[in-house]
PDB file of C-alpha atoms and ligand atoms in Angstrom:
ATOM      1  CA  MET A   1      71.145 -13.435 262.276  1.00 59.00           C
ATOM      2  CA  LYS A   2      67.944 -13.747 260.255  1.00 92.00           C
ATOM      3  CA  HIS A   3      67.409 -17.513 260.353  1.00 97.00           C
ATOM      4  CA  LEU A   4      68.865 -20.116 262.721  1.00 98.00           C
ATOM      5  CA  ILE A   5      69.679 -23.204 260.660  1.00 98.00           C
ATOM      6  CA  ASP A   6      73.123 -24.216 261.913  1.00 97.00           C
ATOM      7  CA  PRO A   7      74.772 -23.563 265.306  1.00 96.00           C
ATOM      8  CA  MET A   8      77.482 -21.580 263.491  1.00 96.00           C
ATOM      9  CA  ASP A   9      74.854 -19.065 262.336  1.00 96.00           C
ATOM     10  CA  ILE A  10      75.226 -17.496 265.784  1.00 96.00           C
ATOM     11  CA  SER A  11      78.456 -15.687 266.606  1.00 95.00           C
ATOM     12  CA  ILE A  12      80.029 -15.996 270.057  1.00 95.00           C
ATOM     13  CA  ASP A  13      78.939 -12.411 270.803  1.00 95.00           C
ATOM     14  CA  GLU A  14      75.358 -13.202 269.792  1.00 96.00           C
ATOM     15  CA  LEU A  15      75.474 -16.312 271.977  1.00 97.00           C
ATOM     16  CA  GLU A  16      76.612 -14.280 274.964  1.00 96.00           C
ATOM     17  CA  SER A  17      73.837 -11.801 274.298  1.00 97.00           C
ATOM     18  CA  LEU A  18      71.278 -14.659 274.159  1.00 98.00           C
ATOM     19  CA  PHE A  19      72.555 -16.146 277.439  1.00 98.00           C
ATOM     20  CA  LYS A  20      72.373 -12.713 279.079  1.00 98.00           C
ATOM     21  CA  LEU A  21      68.809 -12.227 277.885  1.00 98.00           C
ATOM     22  CA  ALA A  22      67.812 -15.751 278.981  1.00 98.00           C
ATOM     23  CA  GLU A  23      69.196 -14.993 282.454  1.00 98.00           C
ATOM     24  CA  GLU A  24      67.167 -11.767 282.592  1.00 98.00           C
ATOM     25  CA  ILE A  25      64.042 -13.689 281.558  1.00 98.00           C
ATOM     26  CA  ILE A  26      64.682 -16.364 284.214  1.00 98.00           C
ATOM     27  CA  LYS A  27      65.049 -13.671 286.897  1.00 98.00           C
ATOM     28  CA  ASN A  28      62.246 -11.326 285.834  1.00 97.00           C
ATOM     29  CA  GLU A  29      59.911 -13.244 283.554  1.00 97.00           C
ATOM     30  CA  ASP A  30      57.011 -10.852 284.182  1.00 97.00           C
ATOM     31  CA  ASP A  31      58.936  -8.062 282.458  1.00 97.00           C
ATOM     32  CA  PHE A  32      58.771 -10.029 279.206  1.00 97.00           C
ATOM     33  CA  ASN A  33      55.221 -11.330 279.248  1.00 96.00           C
ATOM     34  CA  ASN A  34      53.920  -8.907 276.644  1.00 96.00           C
ATOM     35  CA  ILE A  35      56.819  -8.153 274.364  1.00 97.00           C
ATOM     36  CA  CYS A  36      55.625 -10.451 271.558  1.00 98.00           C
ATOM     37  CA  SER A  37      51.972  -9.446 271.658  1.00 97.00           C
ATOM     38  CA  HIS A  38      50.584  -9.334 268.100  1.00 95.00           C
ATOM     39  CA  LYS A  39      53.331 -11.713 266.946  1.00 98.00           C
ATOM     40  CA  ILE A  40      52.623 -15.272 265.791  1.00 98.00           C
ATOM     41  CA  LEU A  41      54.903 -18.299 265.790  1.00 98.00           C
ATOM     42  CA  ALA A  42      54.209 -21.280 263.507  1.00 98.00           C
ATOM     43  CA  THR A  43      55.527 -24.665 264.596  1.00 98.00           C
ATOM     44  CA  LEU A  44      55.781 -26.928 261.534  1.00 98.00           C
ATOM     45  CA  PHE A  45      56.759 -30.347 262.857  1.00 98.00           C
ATOM     46  CA  TYR A  46      57.082 -33.043 260.207  1.00 97.00           C
ATOM     47  CA  GLU A  47      58.566 -35.338 262.910  1.00 95.00           C
ATOM     48  CA  PRO A  48      57.482 -36.112 266.501  1.00 96.00           C
ATOM     49  CA  SER A  49      58.617 -33.913 269.372  1.00 97.00           C
ATOM     50  CA  THR A  50      57.759 -33.190 272.968  1.00 97.00           C
ATOM     51  CA  ARG A  51      60.394 -30.786 274.330  1.00 98.00           C
ATOM     52  CA  THR A  52      61.250 -28.757 271.260  1.00 98.00           C
ATOM     53  CA  ARG A  53      57.714 -28.088 270.083  1.00 98.00           C
ATOM     54  CA  PHE A  54      56.175 -27.530 273.499  1.00 98.00           C
ATOM     55  CA  SER A  55      59.047 -25.349 274.662  1.00 98.00           C
ATOM     56  CA  PHE A  56      58.809 -23.195 271.522  1.00 98.00           C
ATOM     57  CA  GLU A  57      55.071 -22.875 271.961  1.00 98.00           C
ATOM     58  CA  ALA A  58      55.299 -22.200 275.703  1.00 98.00           C
ATOM     59  CA  ALA A  59      58.077 -19.678 275.019  1.00 98.00           C
ATOM     60  CA  MET A  60      55.934 -17.721 272.541  1.00 98.00           C
ATOM     61  CA  LEU A  61      52.858 -17.843 274.779  1.00 98.00           C
ATOM     62  CA  ARG A  62      54.881 -16.637 277.774  1.00 98.00           C
ATOM     63  CA  LEU A  63      56.132 -13.714 275.659  1.00 98.00           C
ATOM     64  CA  GLY A  64      52.524 -12.711 274.973  1.00 98.00           C
ATOM     65  CA  GLY A  65      52.500 -14.007 271.400  1.00 98.00           C
ATOM     66  CA  GLN A  66      50.351 -16.637 269.734  1.00 98.00           C
ATOM     67  CA  VAL A  67      51.045 -19.985 268.110  1.00 98.00           C
ATOM     68  CA  ILE A  68      49.666 -21.941 265.149  1.00 98.00           C
ATOM     69  CA  GLY A  69      51.024 -25.006 263.378  1.00 97.00           C
ATOM     70  CA  PHE A  70      50.986 -28.771 263.091  1.00 97.00           C
ATOM     71  CA  SER A  71      52.585 -31.524 265.150  1.00 96.00           C
ATOM     72  CA  GLU A  72      52.540 -33.945 262.249  1.00 93.00           C
ATOM     73  CA  PRO A  73      52.072 -33.086 258.573  1.00 94.00           C
ATOM     74  CA  GLY A  74      49.117 -35.463 258.075  1.00 93.00           C
ATOM     75  CA  SER A  75      46.638 -32.732 258.950  1.00 92.00           C
ATOM     76  CA  SER A  76      48.068 -30.267 256.420  1.00 94.00           C
ATOM     77  CA  SER A  77      48.204 -29.975 252.627  1.00 95.00           C
ATOM     78  CA  VAL A  78      51.624 -31.612 252.760  1.00 93.00           C
ATOM     79  CA  MET A  79      49.541 -34.799 252.439  1.00 94.00           C
ATOM     80  CA  LYS A  80      48.200 -33.538 249.092  1.00 95.00           C
ATOM     81  CA  GLY A  81      51.742 -33.167 247.837  1.00 95.00           C
ATOM     82  CA  GLU A  82      52.434 -29.518 248.636  1.00 96.00           C
ATOM     83  CA  SER A  83      56.127 -28.641 248.427  1.00 97.00           C
ATOM     84  CA  ILE A  84      58.222 -27.089 251.189  1.00 97.00           C
ATOM     85  CA  PRO A  85      58.593 -23.771 249.293  1.00 98.00           C
ATOM     86  CA  ASP A  86      54.828 -23.441 248.818  1.00 98.00           C
ATOM     87  CA  THR A  87      54.075 -24.392 252.428  1.00 98.00           C
ATOM     88  CA  ILE A  88      56.643 -21.908 253.704  1.00 98.00           C
ATOM     89  CA  ARG A  89      55.482 -19.066 251.442  1.00 97.00           C
ATOM     90  CA  THR A  90      51.920 -19.691 252.596  1.00 98.00           C
ATOM     91  CA  VAL A  91      52.575 -20.008 256.328  1.00 98.00           C
ATOM     92  CA  GLY A  92      55.046 -17.120 256.178  1.00 97.00           C
ATOM     93  CA  SER A  93      52.282 -14.823 255.002  1.00 97.00           C
ATOM     94  CA  TYR A  94      50.271 -15.578 258.170  1.00 98.00           C
ATOM     95  CA  VAL A  95      52.981 -15.548 260.859  1.00 98.00           C
ATOM     96  CA  ASP A  96      56.091 -13.668 261.987  1.00 98.00           C
ATOM     97  CA  ILE A  97      58.460 -16.581 262.667  1.00 98.00           C
ATOM     98  CA  ILE A  98      58.578 -20.334 261.925  1.00 98.00           C
ATOM     99  CA  ALA A  99      60.125 -23.227 263.873  1.00 98.00           C
ATOM    100  CA  MET A 100      60.453 -26.258 261.605  1.00 98.00           C
ATOM    101  CA  ARG A 101      61.424 -29.881 262.264  1.00 98.00           C
ATOM    102  CA  HIS A 102      61.852 -32.220 259.327  1.00 97.00           C
ATOM    103  CA  PRO A 103      63.217 -35.755 258.820  1.00 95.00           C
ATOM    104  CA  LYS A 104      65.174 -34.686 255.728  1.00 96.00           C
ATOM    105  CA  GLU A 105      68.596 -33.194 256.355  1.00 96.00           C
ATOM    106  CA  GLY A 106      68.775 -29.671 254.971  1.00 98.00           C
ATOM    107  CA  ALA A 107      65.000 -29.131 254.766  1.00 98.00           C
ATOM    108  CA  PRO A 108      64.962 -26.069 257.079  1.00 98.00           C
ATOM    109  CA  ARG A 109      67.813 -24.481 255.093  1.00 98.00           C
ATOM    110  CA  TYR A 110      65.889 -25.118 251.867  1.00 98.00           C
ATOM    111  CA  ALA A 111      62.813 -23.573 253.513  1.00 98.00           C
ATOM    112  CA  SER A 112      64.819 -20.492 254.518  1.00 98.00           C
ATOM    113  CA  TYR A 113      65.553 -19.717 250.832  1.00 97.00           C
ATOM    114  CA  TYR A 114      61.805 -19.182 250.288  1.00 97.00           C
ATOM    115  CA  SER A 115      60.852 -17.575 253.573  1.00 97.00           C
ATOM    116  CA  GLN A 116      60.043 -13.943 254.178  1.00 95.00           C
ATOM    117  CA  VAL A 117      60.120 -14.577 257.961  1.00 98.00           C
ATOM    118  CA  PRO A 118      62.834 -16.105 260.200  1.00 98.00           C
ATOM    119  CA  ILE A 119      63.117 -19.908 260.035  1.00 98.00           C
ATOM    120  CA  ILE A 120      64.429 -21.803 263.053  1.00 98.00           C
ATOM    121  CA  ASN A 121      65.735 -25.314 262.486  1.00 98.00           C
ATOM    122  CA  ALA A 122      64.064 -27.397 265.198  1.00 98.00           C
ATOM    123  CA  GLY A 123      65.981 -30.526 264.083  1.00 97.00           C
ATOM    124  CA  ASP A 124      66.658 -31.873 260.584  1.00 97.00           C
ATOM    125  CA  GLY A 125      67.102 -35.630 260.287  1.00 93.00           C
ATOM    126  CA  GLY A 126      70.390 -36.869 261.727  1.00 90.00           C
ATOM    127  CA  HIS A 127      72.064 -33.559 260.896  1.00 94.00           C
ATOM    128  CA  GLN A 128      71.712 -30.568 263.258  1.00 95.00           C
ATOM    129  CA  HIS A 129      69.593 -29.315 266.156  1.00 98.00           C
ATOM    130  CA  PRO A 130      70.836 -25.797 266.911  1.00 98.00           C
ATOM    131  CA  THR A 131      68.234 -24.810 269.511  1.00 98.00           C
ATOM    132  CA  GLN A 132      69.014 -27.954 271.530  1.00 98.00           C
ATOM    133  CA  THR A 133      72.603 -26.720 271.410  1.00 98.00           C
ATOM    134  CA  LEU A 134      71.560 -23.343 272.811  1.00 98.00           C
ATOM    135  CA  THR A 135      69.807 -25.263 275.585  1.00 98.00           C
ATOM    136  CA  ASP A 136      72.891 -27.407 276.212  1.00 98.00           C
ATOM    137  CA  LEU A 137      75.255 -24.438 276.271  1.00 98.00           C
ATOM    138  CA  LEU A 138      73.070 -22.507 278.694  1.00 98.00           C
ATOM    139  CA  THR A 139      72.921 -25.598 280.921  1.00 98.00           C
ATOM    140  CA  ILE A 140      76.702 -25.969 280.830  1.00 98.00           C
ATOM    141  CA  LYS A 141      77.209 -22.270 281.563  1.00 98.00           C
ATOM    142  CA  ARG A 142      74.806 -22.371 284.503  1.00 98.00           C
ATOM    143  CA  THR A 143      76.157 -25.603 286.009  1.00 97.00           C
ATOM    144  CA  LYS A 144      79.873 -25.136 285.319  1.00 97.00           C
ATOM    145  CA  GLY A 145      80.064 -21.334 285.300  1.00 97.00           C
ATOM    146  CA  GLN A 146      81.850 -21.346 281.922  1.00 96.00           C
ATOM    147  CA  ILE A 147      81.894 -23.147 278.578  1.00 97.00           C
ATOM    148  CA  SER A 148      85.696 -23.372 278.343  1.00 97.00           C
ATOM    149  CA  ASN A 149      88.346 -25.639 279.945  1.00 98.00           C
ATOM    150  CA  LEU A 150      86.116 -28.702 279.959  1.00 98.00           C
ATOM    151  CA  THR A 151      86.453 -32.372 279.130  1.00 98.00           C
ATOM    152  CA  MET A 152      83.176 -33.523 277.655  1.00 98.00           C
ATOM    153  CA  GLY A 153      82.156 -37.139 277.120  1.00 98.00           C
ATOM    154  CA  LEU A 154      79.513 -37.728 274.461  1.00 98.00           C
ATOM    155  CA  CYS A 155      78.040 -41.183 274.784  1.00 97.00           C
ATOM    156  CA  GLY A 156      75.662 -43.307 272.700  1.00 96.00           C
ATOM    157  CA  ASP A 157      74.519 -42.814 269.132  1.00 95.00           C
ATOM    158  CA  LEU A 158      77.056 -40.303 267.847  1.00 96.00           C
ATOM    159  CA  LYS A 159      76.351 -41.210 264.219  1.00 94.00           C
ATOM    160  CA  PHE A 160      72.694 -40.228 263.995  1.00 92.00           C
ATOM    161  CA  GLY A 161      72.464 -37.963 267.063  1.00 92.00           C
ATOM    162  CA  ARG A 162      71.953 -34.486 265.636  1.00 95.00           C
ATOM    163  CA  THR A 163      72.251 -32.881 269.069  1.00 97.00           C
ATOM    164  CA  VAL A 164      75.795 -34.244 269.333  1.00 97.00           C
ATOM    165  CA  HIS A 165      76.799 -32.903 265.919  1.00 96.00           C
ATOM    166  CA  SER A 166      75.516 -29.431 266.719  1.00 97.00           C
ATOM    167  CA  LEU A 167      77.029 -29.389 270.198  1.00 98.00           C
ATOM    168  CA  ILE A 168      80.504 -30.369 268.961  1.00 98.00           C
ATOM    169  CA  LYS A 169      80.318 -27.614 266.343  1.00 96.00           C
ATOM    170  CA  ALA A 170      79.314 -24.996 268.878  1.00 97.00           C
ATOM    171  CA  MET A 171      81.752 -26.097 271.620  1.00 97.00           C
ATOM    172  CA  SER A 172      84.637 -26.143 269.145  1.00 96.00           C
ATOM    173  CA  ARG A 173      84.722 -22.351 269.342  1.00 96.00           C
ATOM    174  CA  TYR A 174      85.519 -22.287 273.062  1.00 97.00           C
ATOM    175  CA  GLU A 175      88.974 -22.505 274.686  1.00 96.00           C
ATOM    176  CA  ASN A 176      90.551 -25.738 275.868  1.00 97.00           C
ATOM    177  CA  ILE A 177      87.757 -28.206 275.126  1.00 98.00           C
ATOM    178  CA  LYS A 178      88.513 -31.919 274.935  1.00 98.00           C
ATOM    179  CA  PHE A 179      86.064 -34.516 273.663  1.00 98.00           C
ATOM    180  CA  ILE A 180      85.846 -38.167 274.633  1.00 98.00           C
ATOM    181  CA  LEU A 181      83.564 -39.851 272.104  1.00 98.00           C
ATOM    182  CA  ILE A 182      82.025 -43.001 273.552  1.00 98.00           C
ATOM    183  CA  SER A 183      80.101 -45.215 271.148  1.00 96.00           C
ATOM    184  CA  PRO A 184      79.952 -48.634 269.524  1.00 95.00           C
ATOM    185  CA  GLN A 185      82.065 -48.775 266.326  1.00 93.00           C
ATOM    186  CA  GLU A 186      78.937 -48.628 264.160  1.00 92.00           C
ATOM    187  CA  LEU A 187      77.657 -45.472 265.820  1.00 94.00           C
ATOM    188  CA  GLN A 188      80.827 -43.387 265.758  1.00 95.00           C
ATOM    189  CA  ILE A 189      80.739 -39.697 264.947  1.00 96.00           C
ATOM    190  CA  PRO A 190      80.478 -38.979 261.170  1.00 95.00           C
ATOM    191  CA  GLU A 191      83.737 -38.366 259.317  1.00 96.00           C
ATOM    192  CA  TYR A 192      82.653 -34.875 258.277  1.00 95.00           C
ATOM    193  CA  ILE A 193      82.495 -33.766 261.914  1.00 96.00           C
ATOM    194  CA  LYS A 194      86.012 -35.106 262.469  1.00 97.00           C
ATOM    195  CA  MET A 195      87.410 -33.593 259.265  1.00 96.00           C
ATOM    196  CA  GLU A 196      85.614 -30.244 259.224  1.00 95.00           C
ATOM    197  CA  ILE A 197      85.541 -29.494 262.947  1.00 96.00           C
ATOM    198  CA  LEU A 198      87.777 -31.594 265.185  1.00 97.00           C
ATOM    199  CA  ASN A 199      90.808 -32.128 262.941  1.00 97.00           C
ATOM    200  CA  LYS A 200      90.552 -28.753 261.235  1.00 97.00           C
ATOM    201  CA  LYS A 201      90.573 -26.914 264.567  1.00 96.00           C
ATOM    202  CA  ASN A 202      93.067 -29.263 266.245  1.00 96.00           C
ATOM    203  CA  ILE A 203      90.608 -30.085 269.004  1.00 97.00           C
ATOM    204  CA  PRO A 204      91.788 -33.035 271.119  1.00 97.00           C
ATOM    205  CA  PHE A 205      89.460 -36.036 270.985  1.00 98.00           C
ATOM    206  CA  ILE A 206      89.577 -39.770 271.497  1.00 98.00           C
ATOM    207  CA  GLU A 207      87.087 -42.465 270.497  1.00 98.00           C
ATOM    208  CA  VAL A 208      86.409 -45.287 272.941  1.00 98.00           C
ATOM    209  CA  GLU A 209      83.804 -48.006 273.360  1.00 97.00           C
ATOM    210  CA  ARG A 210      83.581 -48.395 277.135  1.00 96.00           C
ATOM    211  CA  LEU A 211      82.071 -45.642 279.296  1.00 97.00           C
ATOM    212  CA  GLU A 212      83.571 -47.164 282.462  1.00 96.00           C
ATOM    213  CA  ASP A 213      87.105 -46.635 281.124  1.00 96.00           C
ATOM    214  CA  VAL A 214      86.763 -42.851 280.850  1.00 98.00           C
ATOM    215  CA  ILE A 215      83.949 -41.687 283.130  1.00 98.00           C
ATOM    216  CA  ASP A 216      86.395 -40.553 285.834  1.00 98.00           C
ATOM    217  CA  LYS A 217      87.995 -38.059 283.398  1.00 98.00           C
ATOM    218  CA  LEU A 218      84.831 -36.148 282.555  1.00 98.00           C
ATOM    219  CA  ASP A 219      83.516 -32.721 283.581  1.00 98.00           C
ATOM    220  CA  ILE A 220      80.372 -33.307 281.524  1.00 98.00           C
ATOM    221  CA  LEU A 221      78.757 -36.537 280.390  1.00 98.00           C
ATOM    222  CA  TYR A 222      76.291 -36.004 277.534  1.00 98.00           C
ATOM    223  CA  MET A 223      74.214 -39.163 277.177  1.00 98.00           C
ATOM    224  CA  THR A 224      72.125 -39.828 274.060  1.00 97.00           C
ATOM    225  CA  ARG A 225      69.616 -42.466 273.024  1.00 92.00           C
ATOM    226  CA  VAL A 226      70.134 -44.757 270.050  1.00 89.00           C
ATOM    227  CA  GLN A 227      68.041 -43.132 267.303  1.00 84.00           C
ATOM    228  CA  LYS A 228      65.676 -45.924 266.330  1.00 83.00           C
ATOM    229  CA  GLU A 229      64.001 -43.841 263.609  1.00 84.00           C
ATOM    230  CA  ARG A 230      67.258 -43.476 261.635  1.00 82.00           C
ATOM    231  CA  PHE A 231      68.049 -47.201 261.378  1.00 82.00           C
ATOM    232  CA  PHE A 232      67.388 -49.082 258.150  1.00 77.00           C
ATOM    233  CA  ASN A 233      67.472 -52.441 259.887  1.00 86.00           C
ATOM    234  CA  GLU A 234      65.525 -53.167 263.089  1.00 88.00           C
ATOM    235  CA  ALA A 235      67.860 -56.025 264.058  1.00 86.00           C
ATOM    236  CA  ASP A 236      70.785 -53.580 264.200  1.00 84.00           C
ATOM    237  CA  TYR A 237      68.773 -51.235 266.398  1.00 85.00           C
ATOM    238  CA  ILE A 238      67.843 -54.034 268.797  1.00 87.00           C
ATOM    239  CA  ARG A 239      71.473 -55.164 269.003  1.00 86.00           C
ATOM    240  CA  LEU A 240      72.773 -51.638 269.735  1.00 83.00           C
ATOM    241  CA  LYS A 241      69.976 -49.986 271.678  1.00 87.00           C
ATOM    242  CA  ASP A 242      71.210 -50.873 275.166  1.00 84.00           C
ATOM    243  CA  SER A 243      74.912 -50.343 274.496  1.00 86.00           C
ATOM    244  CA  TYR A 244      75.098 -47.901 277.415  1.00 94.00           C
ATOM    245  CA  ILE A 245      73.060 -47.726 280.589  1.00 96.00           C
ATOM    246  CA  LEU A 246      74.216 -45.165 283.115  1.00 98.00           C
ATOM    247  CA  ASP A 247      73.344 -46.308 286.638  1.00 97.00           C
ATOM    248  CA  LYS A 248      74.384 -45.642 290.231  1.00 97.00           C
ATOM    249  CA  GLU A 249      77.080 -48.294 290.062  1.00 97.00           C
ATOM    250  CA  LYS A 250      78.832 -46.683 287.077  1.00 97.00           C
ATOM    251  CA  LEU A 251      78.461 -43.244 288.641  1.00 98.00           C
ATOM    252  CA  LYS A 252      80.581 -44.395 291.606  1.00 97.00           C
ATOM    253  CA  LEU A 253      83.521 -44.152 289.203  1.00 97.00           C
ATOM    254  CA  ALA A 254      82.703 -40.552 288.216  1.00 98.00           C
ATOM    255  CA  ARG A 255      83.833 -37.263 289.710  1.00 98.00           C
ATOM    256  CA  LYS A 256      81.724 -35.547 292.344  1.00 97.00           C
ATOM    257  CA  ASP A 257      81.427 -32.457 290.149  1.00 98.00           C
ATOM    258  CA  LEU A 258      80.378 -34.295 286.994  1.00 98.00           C
ATOM    259  CA  SER A 259      77.359 -32.805 285.196  1.00 98.00           C
ATOM    260  CA  ILE A 260      75.119 -35.308 283.416  1.00 98.00           C
ATOM    261  CA  LEU A 261      73.210 -33.925 280.444  1.00 98.00           C
ATOM    262  CA  HIS A 262      70.841 -35.613 278.022  1.00 98.00           C
ATOM    263  CA  PRO A 263      68.764 -33.900 275.310  1.00 98.00           C
ATOM    264  CA  LEU A 264      65.941 -36.393 276.042  1.00 97.00           C
ATOM    265  CA  PRO A 265      63.813 -38.325 275.329  1.00 96.00           C
ATOM    266  CA  ARG A 266      65.574 -41.109 277.206  1.00 96.00           C
ATOM    267  CA  VAL A 267      64.824 -44.747 276.527  1.00 93.00           C
ATOM    268  CA  ASN A 268      67.082 -47.010 278.632  1.00 92.00           C
ATOM    269  CA  GLU A 269      70.381 -45.172 278.631  1.00 96.00           C
ATOM    270  CA  ILE A 270      69.993 -43.506 282.036  1.00 98.00           C
ATOM    271  CA  SER A 271      68.446 -45.523 284.874  1.00 97.00           C
ATOM    272  CA  TYR A 272      65.684 -43.726 286.729  1.00 98.00           C
ATOM    273  CA  GLU A 273      67.688 -44.098 289.962  1.00 98.00           C
ATOM    274  CA  VAL A 274      70.177 -41.557 288.556  1.00 98.00           C
ATOM    275  CA  ASP A 275      67.512 -38.824 288.507  1.00 98.00           C
ATOM    276  CA  GLU A 276      68.005 -38.210 292.227  1.00 97.00           C
ATOM    277  CA  ASP A 277      71.760 -37.836 291.902  1.00 98.00           C
ATOM    278  CA  PRO A 278      72.757 -34.151 292.276  1.00 98.00           C
ATOM    279  CA  ARG A 279      74.905 -34.548 289.169  1.00 98.00           C
ATOM    280  CA  ALA A 280      71.833 -35.158 286.976  1.00 98.00           C
ATOM    281  CA  CYS A 281      71.093 -31.923 285.074  1.00 98.00           C
ATOM    282  CA  TYR A 282      68.752 -33.132 282.335  1.00 98.00           C
ATOM    283  CA  PHE A 283      65.505 -31.855 283.786  1.00 98.00           C
ATOM    284  CA  ASP A 284      67.066 -28.445 284.452  1.00 98.00           C
ATOM    285  CA  GLN A 285      68.197 -28.632 280.827  1.00 98.00           C
ATOM    286  CA  VAL A 286      64.564 -29.152 279.747  1.00 98.00           C
ATOM    287  CA  GLU A 287      63.504 -26.001 281.601  1.00 98.00           C
ATOM    288  CA  TYR A 288      66.395 -23.878 280.308  1.00 98.00           C
ATOM    289  CA  GLY A 289      65.338 -24.913 276.797  1.00 98.00           C
ATOM    290  CA  MET A 290      62.199 -22.854 277.125  1.00 98.00           C
ATOM    291  CA  PHE A 291      64.009 -19.774 278.474  1.00 98.00           C
ATOM    292  CA  ILE A 292      66.687 -19.792 275.783  1.00 98.00           C
ATOM    293  CA  ARG A 293      63.969 -20.172 273.122  1.00 98.00           C
ATOM    294  CA  MET A 294      62.181 -17.161 274.630  1.00 98.00           C
ATOM    295  CA  ALA A 295      65.438 -15.231 274.242  1.00 98.00           C
ATOM    296  CA  LEU A 296      65.925 -16.507 270.681  1.00 98.00           C
ATOM    297  CA  ILE A 297      62.404 -15.617 269.521  1.00 98.00           C
ATOM    298  CA  THR A 298      62.791 -12.163 271.024  1.00 98.00           C
ATOM    299  CA  LYS A 299      66.100 -11.566 269.227  1.00 97.00           C
ATOM    300  CA  LEU A 300      64.971 -12.962 265.859  1.00 97.00           C
ATOM    301  CA  LEU A 301      61.841 -10.843 265.937  1.00 98.00           C
ATOM    302  CA  GLY A 302      63.906  -7.786 266.875  1.00 96.00           C
ATOM    303  CA  VAL A 303      61.533  -6.833 269.670  1.00 95.00           C
ATOM    304  CA  MET A 304      64.353  -6.200 272.202  1.00 79.00           C
TER     305      MET A 304
HETATM  306  N1  LIG B 401      65.534 -32.864 272.708  1.00 58.64           N
HETATM  307  C1  LIG B 401      64.541 -32.953 271.795  1.00 58.64           C
HETATM  308  O1  LIG B 401      64.692 -32.536 270.636  1.00 58.64           O
HETATM  309  O2  LIG B 401      63.410 -33.529 272.270  1.00 58.64           O
HETATM  310  P1  LIG B 401      62.063 -33.699 271.415  1.00 58.64           P
HETATM  311  O3  LIG B 401      62.358 -34.658 270.282  1.00 58.64           O
HETATM  312  O4  LIG B 401      61.071 -34.219 272.387  1.00 58.64           O
HETATM  313  O5  LIG B 401      61.701 -32.349 270.871  1.00 58.64           O
END
C-alpha cells in the first residue's frame, strides 16, 4: 500500500494489521509519541472538515511529527489557477505524506499519479472516504467484537454519502453481512454500488423507506446526514433533509445490543437525547478515528 485512495486499496490482512496497531496505540500511546519525529504531514483540504482534518493533524502531532497545510484553498495558489499536479509536486517536495480532501470525485487518485509521497484520500465529493471507513470498521470491531455476521442498516442520504459507499465496499469482504438500505427513493444507493459490489458478490440487501419497519432487525444502525452541499436544488434539500430523525421513541423498537454509528457531522438526524443511550457509539467513533489514522500514517510512512 503506497497511497490510500479507495477502501479496496487495503487488503484484509493489512486491515487486521492496522487494527492491531491502533489497539496497541490506544493501550500504550506513550510508546508511539516520537516515532514520526522529523516527518511532516500536509493536510490539503479543498472542502470543509472538522473530524477528518483535526484527527489527521492530532494523529501526526501525537506521533511526534509536524503538520502544514490549508483548511480551504483560498489561502493557497490554487486561487491563482494552480493545477492539482503542480500543487502536489510542490507540496510533496516539502512533506512526507499528504491527506487530501476535494469536492471533485477522483481528485485524490489524480493527485496520486503525480505524487512522490503517499496520498491519503480524506474524502472526494460524493464518492469515497476510506479513512472514515477505517474508523467505522474499528468502531464495529470494538463494539461488536467482529466485523462478520452482522445486519447493518444504513439510513439517510445513501446517494451522496461517500462514507456509506466506502463502508459497503469494505464490509462486502466480510462473512455473512446483510445490508438494509433505508432512504427516500431519490437518495437511494447509486447503481454502481449495487452492480459492482452487492449484486456481483451476492450480498443480501433490501431497500426500504421507513426506518421504523426495520430497526428491530439491526445489529448496527449507521445514520447519515442529507448532504446539502451535493444538491443542485435547494428546494429538494429542504424537502428531504429531515426524512429521518432517530429519537428515543424510535429506539424503543430497536434491539438492546444495537450499535448506533454516524460519521458526523449530524444536523437533525439523531436527536440529542439519544446521545445518552448506551447504544450511541458515534463519539467513540470520533475518538477511534484519530487512533486508526495514527496507525495508518505509521504504516504508510514505514516507520513501524
Ligand atoms: N466524518 C467526517 O468526514 O467529518 P468531517 O467532514 O468533519 O471531516
